[in-house]
Amino acid sequence: MATTFDLSVHLNDFTKITRARKALLLLIANNLNADILYTEPIKLLFICTHNSRRSQLAEVLTDLLARYYDLPVEAYSGGTEATAFYHKMVEALEGFGMEFVANGEADNPVYHISDYPTKKYFSKVYDAAENPTKNFFAFMVCDHADEACPVVNGAKYRFPLKYKDPKAFDDSTEVDEVYKNKVIEIGTELNFIFHMLHKYRLNA
């Protein structure tokens, strides 16, 4: 099954983004654009507490956006501790047309998207060997990780790109809708960044 995630349908409503949030996203886009001029590829590391939901989601979507816009961006993720790529987040992404294949340990499976078998997604700490060690952009996607990591060694830039944790709804009847909306929320903001990078490149 091919990945059928349609950015134009799911992630293009930039009117959902507040003015204050857009200012942060534009700051990120401007810094990324400046780096693209001198360094290829540029590396983005998304950091959260457990590397199970928001940071994993951001990594997957960034990979898809980089391919969609044909931009030299590589995505990574990590946590202050390792757990597992949470199954509800995987299911939410599959609901948008992605197909994940799981291998490895049952308590921390290694996933790949069927269209892109060389890229592996699994929970790890942010300074794991699989992640970049220097000249990367660090994005702190939760409060706890931002507070627990006052310094991210090797990061060239660091941005607080925080999102509410969908975990709070894991035992509720709203869980599926919450995870679906989290894909749209984070995906729309990342798409805004990539849209601006693409626009800058066209106008260069």
CSV table of C-alpha atoms in Angstrom, one decimal:
chain,number,residue,atom,x,y,z
A,1,MET,CA,0.0,0.0,0.0
A,2,ALA,CA,1.5,3.3,-1.0
A,3,THR,CA,1.5,6.3,1.3
A,4,THR,CA,-1.5,8.5,0.3
A,5,PHE,CA,-1.0,11.3,2.8
A,6,ASP,CA,-2.3,14.4,0.9
A,7,LEU,CA,-0.7,17.6,2.3
A,8,SER,CA,-3.0,19.8,0.2
A,9,VAL,CA,-6.1,18.2,1.9
A,10,HIS,CA,-4.9,17.8,5.5
A,11,LEU,CA,-2.2,20.3,6.3
A,12,ASN,CA,-2.8,23.5,4.3
A,13,ASP,CA,-5.2,25.4,6.5
A,14,PHE,CA,-2.8,28.0,7.9
A,15,THR,CA,-5.7,30.1,9.1
A,16,LYS,CA,-5.8,27.7,12.2
A,17,ILE,CA,-2.4,29.1,13.3
A,18,THR,CA,-2.5,32.0,15.6
A,19,ARG,CA,-0.5,35.2,14.9
A,20,ALA,CA,1.8,34.7,17.8
A,21,ARG,CA,2.5,31.1,16.7
A,22,LYS,CA,3.1,32.2,13.1
A,23,ALA,CA,5.8,34.6,14.4
A,24,LEU,CA,7.6,31.7,16.0
A,25,LEU,CA,7.2,29.5,12.9
A,26,LEU,CA,8.5,32.3,10.6
A,27,LEU,CA,11.5,32.8,12.9
A,28,ILE,CA,12.3,29.0,12.6
A,29,ALA,CA,11.8,29.1,8.8
A,30,ASN,CA,14.1,32.1,8.5
A,31,ASN,CA,16.8,30.4,10.5
A,32,LEU,CA,16.4,27.2,8.5
A,33,ASN,CA,16.5,29.0,5.2
A,34,ALA,CA,19.8,30.7,6.2
A,35,ASP,CA,21.3,27.4,7.0
A,36,ILE,CA,20.1,25.7,3.8
A,37,LEU,CA,22.2,28.2,1.9
A,38,TYR,CA,25.4,27.0,3.5
A,39,THR,CA,24.8,23.5,4.8
A,40,GLU,CA,23.1,20.5,3.1
A,41,PRO,CA,21.4,18.6,4.5
A,42,ILE,CA,20.2,20.5,7.6
A,43,LYS,CA,19.2,18.3,10.5
A,44,LEU,CA,16.2,18.7,12.8
A,45,LEU,CA,16.0,16.9,16.1
A,46,PHE,CA,12.6,16.9,17.9
A,47,ILE,CA,13.0,16.3,21.6
A,48,CYS,CA,10.2,15.3,24.1
A,49,THR,CA,10.2,13.4,27.4
A,50,HIS,CA,9.4,9.8,26.2
A,51,ASN,CA,10.0,10.1,22.5
A,52,SER,CA,6.6,8.3,22.0
A,53,ARG,CA,4.1,10.7,20.6
A,54,ARG,CA,4.8,14.4,19.7
A,55,SER,CA,8.5,14.0,18.8
A,56,GLN,CA,7.9,10.9,16.8
A,57,LEU,CA,5.0,12.5,15.0
A,58,ALA,CA,7.1,15.5,14.1
A,59,GLU,CA,9.9,13.3,12.8
A,60,VAL,CA,7.6,11.3,10.5
A,61,LEU,CA,5.9,14.4,9.2
A,62,THR,CA,9.1,16.3,8.6
A,63,ASP,CA,10.5,13.4,6.6
A,64,LEU,CA,7.3,13.4,4.4
A,65,LEU,CA,7.4,17.2,4.0
A,66,ALA,CA,11.1,17.2,3.0
A,67,ARG,CA,10.3,14.7,0.3
A,68,TYR,CA,7.2,16.6,-0.8
A,69,TYR,CA,9.0,19.9,-1.2
A,70,ASP,CA,12.3,18.3,-2.3
A,71,LEU,CA,14.2,20.2,0.4
A,72,PRO,CA,17.5,19.0,2.0
A,73,VAL,CA,16.2,18.4,5.5
A,74,GLU,CA,16.7,15.3,7.7
A,75,ALA,CA,14.5,14.6,10.7
A,76,TYR,CA,15.4,12.9,14.0
A,77,SER,CA,13.8,12.5,17.4
A,78,GLY,CA,14.7,11.6,20.9
A,79,GLY,CA,13.6,11.8,24.5
A,80,THR,CA,15.0,12.4,27.9
A,81,GLU,CA,14.2,8.7,28.3
A,82,ALA,CA,13.2,6.0,25.8
A,83,THR,CA,9.9,4.2,25.8
A,84,ALA,CA,8.1,3.2,22.6
A,85,PHE,CA,6.5,4.9,19.6
A,86,TYR,CA,3.0,4.9,21.0
A,87,HIS,CA,0.5,2.7,19.0
A,88,LYS,CA,-2.2,5.3,19.0
A,89,MET,CA,0.0,7.8,17.3
A,90,VAL,CA,1.0,5.1,14.7
A,91,GLU,CA,-2.7,4.3,14.2
A,92,ALA,CA,-3.5,8.0,13.8
A,93,LEU,CA,-0.9,8.4,11.0
A,94,GLU,CA,-2.2,5.2,9.4
A,95,GLY,CA,-5.6,6.8,9.4
A,96,PHE,CA,-4.2,9.4,6.9
A,97,GLY,CA,-3.0,6.8,4.5
A,98,MET,CA,0.4,5.8,5.8
A,99,GLU,CA,1.3,2.2,6.2
A,100,PHE,CA,3.8,1.2,9.0
A,101,VAL,CA,5.6,-2.1,9.3
A,102,ALA,CA,6.9,-3.0,12.8
A,103,ASN,CA,9.9,-5.1,13.6
A,104,GLY,CA,12.1,-5.8,16.6
A,105,GLU,CA,11.4,-5.7,20.3
A,106,ALA,CA,7.8,-5.9,21.3
A,107,ASP,CA,8.3,-3.2,24.0
A,108,ASN,CA,10.0,-0.8,21.6
A,109,PRO,CA,9.2,-1.8,18.0
A,110,VAL,CA,11.2,-0.4,15.1
A,111,TYR,CA,8.8,0.9,12.5
A,112,HIS,CA,9.3,2.0,8.9
A,113,ILE,CA,6.8,3.4,6.4
A,114,SER,CA,6.2,0.9,3.7
A,115,ASP,CA,7.2,3.4,0.9
A,116,TYR,CA,10.5,4.3,2.7
A,117,PRO,CA,11.9,1.1,4.2
A,118,THR,CA,15.4,2.5,4.9
A,119,LYS,CA,14.2,5.0,7.6
A,120,LYS,CA,13.6,3.6,11.0
A,121,TYR,CA,11.3,5.1,13.7
A,122,PHE,CA,11.7,3.9,17.3
A,123,SER,CA,12.0,5.5,20.7
A,124,LYS,CA,15.4,6.5,21.9
A,125,VAL,CA,17.1,9.2,24.0
A,126,TYR,CA,17.9,12.4,22.3
A,127,ASP,CA,21.7,11.9,22.4
A,128,ALA,CA,21.5,8.3,21.1
A,129,ALA,CA,24.0,7.3,18.4
A,130,GLU,CA,21.4,7.4,15.7
A,131,ASN,CA,20.9,11.2,16.2
A,132,PRO,CA,23.2,14.0,15.1
A,133,THR,CA,25.8,15.3,17.5
A,134,LYS,CA,26.5,18.7,16.2
A,135,ASN,CA,25.2,21.6,14.0
A,136,PHE,CA,21.5,20.5,14.3
A,137,PHE,CA,18.3,22.4,15.1
A,138,ALA,CA,16.8,21.2,18.4
A,139,PHE,CA,13.0,21.6,18.8
A,140,MET,CA,11.7,21.1,22.3
A,141,VAL,CA,8.1,19.9,21.8
A,142,CYS,CA,7.1,19.5,25.4
A,143,ASP,CA,7.5,21.6,28.7
A,144,HIS,CA,9.2,18.8,30.6
A,145,ALA,CA,12.0,18.1,28.1
A,146,ASP,CA,12.6,21.9,27.7
A,147,GLU,CA,13.0,22.2,31.4
A,148,ALA,CA,15.0,19.0,31.9
A,149,CYS,CA,17.5,19.9,29.1
A,150,PRO,CA,18.7,23.4,29.7
A,151,VAL,CA,21.5,22.6,27.3
A,152,VAL,CA,21.4,20.3,24.3
A,153,ASN,CA,25.0,19.6,23.4
A,154,GLY,CA,25.8,20.1,19.8
A,155,ALA,CA,22.7,22.1,18.9
A,156,LYS,CA,23.3,25.0,16.6
A,157,TYR,CA,19.9,26.4,17.4
A,158,ARG,CA,17.2,25.6,19.9
A,159,PHE,CA,13.5,26.4,19.7
A,160,PRO,CA,10.6,25.8,22.1
A,161,LEU,CA,8.0,24.3,19.7
A,162,LYS,CA,5.7,23.0,22.4
A,163,TYR,CA,2.5,21.0,22.0
A,164,LYS,CA,0.0,19.6,24.5
A,165,ASP,CA,0.4,15.9,25.2
A,166,PRO,CA,-2.4,13.8,23.7
A,167,LYS,CA,-1.6,11.2,26.4
A,168,ALA,CA,-4.1,12.9,28.7
A,169,PHE,CA,-6.9,11.4,26.6
A,170,ASP,CA,-5.5,7.9,26.3
A,171,ASP,CA,-8.3,6.4,28.5
A,172,SER,CA,-11.1,8.5,27.1
A,173,THR,CA,-13.7,8.0,24.4
A,174,GLU,CA,-12.1,10.9,22.5
A,175,VAL,CA,-8.7,9.3,22.1
A,176,ASP,CA,-8.9,8.6,18.4
A,177,GLU,CA,-10.2,12.1,17.6
A,178,VAL,CA,-7.5,13.7,19.8
A,179,TYR,CA,-4.7,11.9,18.1
A,180,LYS,CA,-6.1,12.6,14.6
A,181,ASN,CA,-6.3,16.3,15.5
A,182,LYS,CA,-2.7,16.2,16.9
A,183,VAL,CA,-1.5,15.0,13.5
A,184,ILE,CA,-3.3,17.9,11.8
A,185,GLU,CA,-2.1,20.5,14.4
A,186,ILE,CA,1.6,19.6,14.3
A,187,GLY,CA,1.5,18.8,10.6
A,188,THR,CA,0.0,22.1,9.7
A,189,GLU,CA,2.6,24.0,11.6
A,190,LEU,CA,5.4,22.0,10.1
A,191,ASN,CA,3.9,22.4,6.7
A,192,PHE,CA,3.8,26.2,7.2
A,193,ILE,CA,7.5,26.1,7.9
A,194,PHE,CA,8.2,24.1,4.8
A,195,HIS,CA,5.9,26.2,2.7
A,196,MET,CA,7.9,29.2,3.6
A,197,LEU,CA,11.2,27.5,2.9
A,198,HIS,CA,9.9,26.4,-0.5
A,199,LYS,CA,8.7,30.0,-1.2
A,200,TYR,CA,12.1,31.4,-0.2
A,201,ARG,CA,13.9,29.0,-2.5
A,202,LEU,CA,11.6,30.0,-5.5
A,203,ASN,CA,12.3,33.7,-4.9
A,204,ALA,CA,16.1,33.2,-4.4
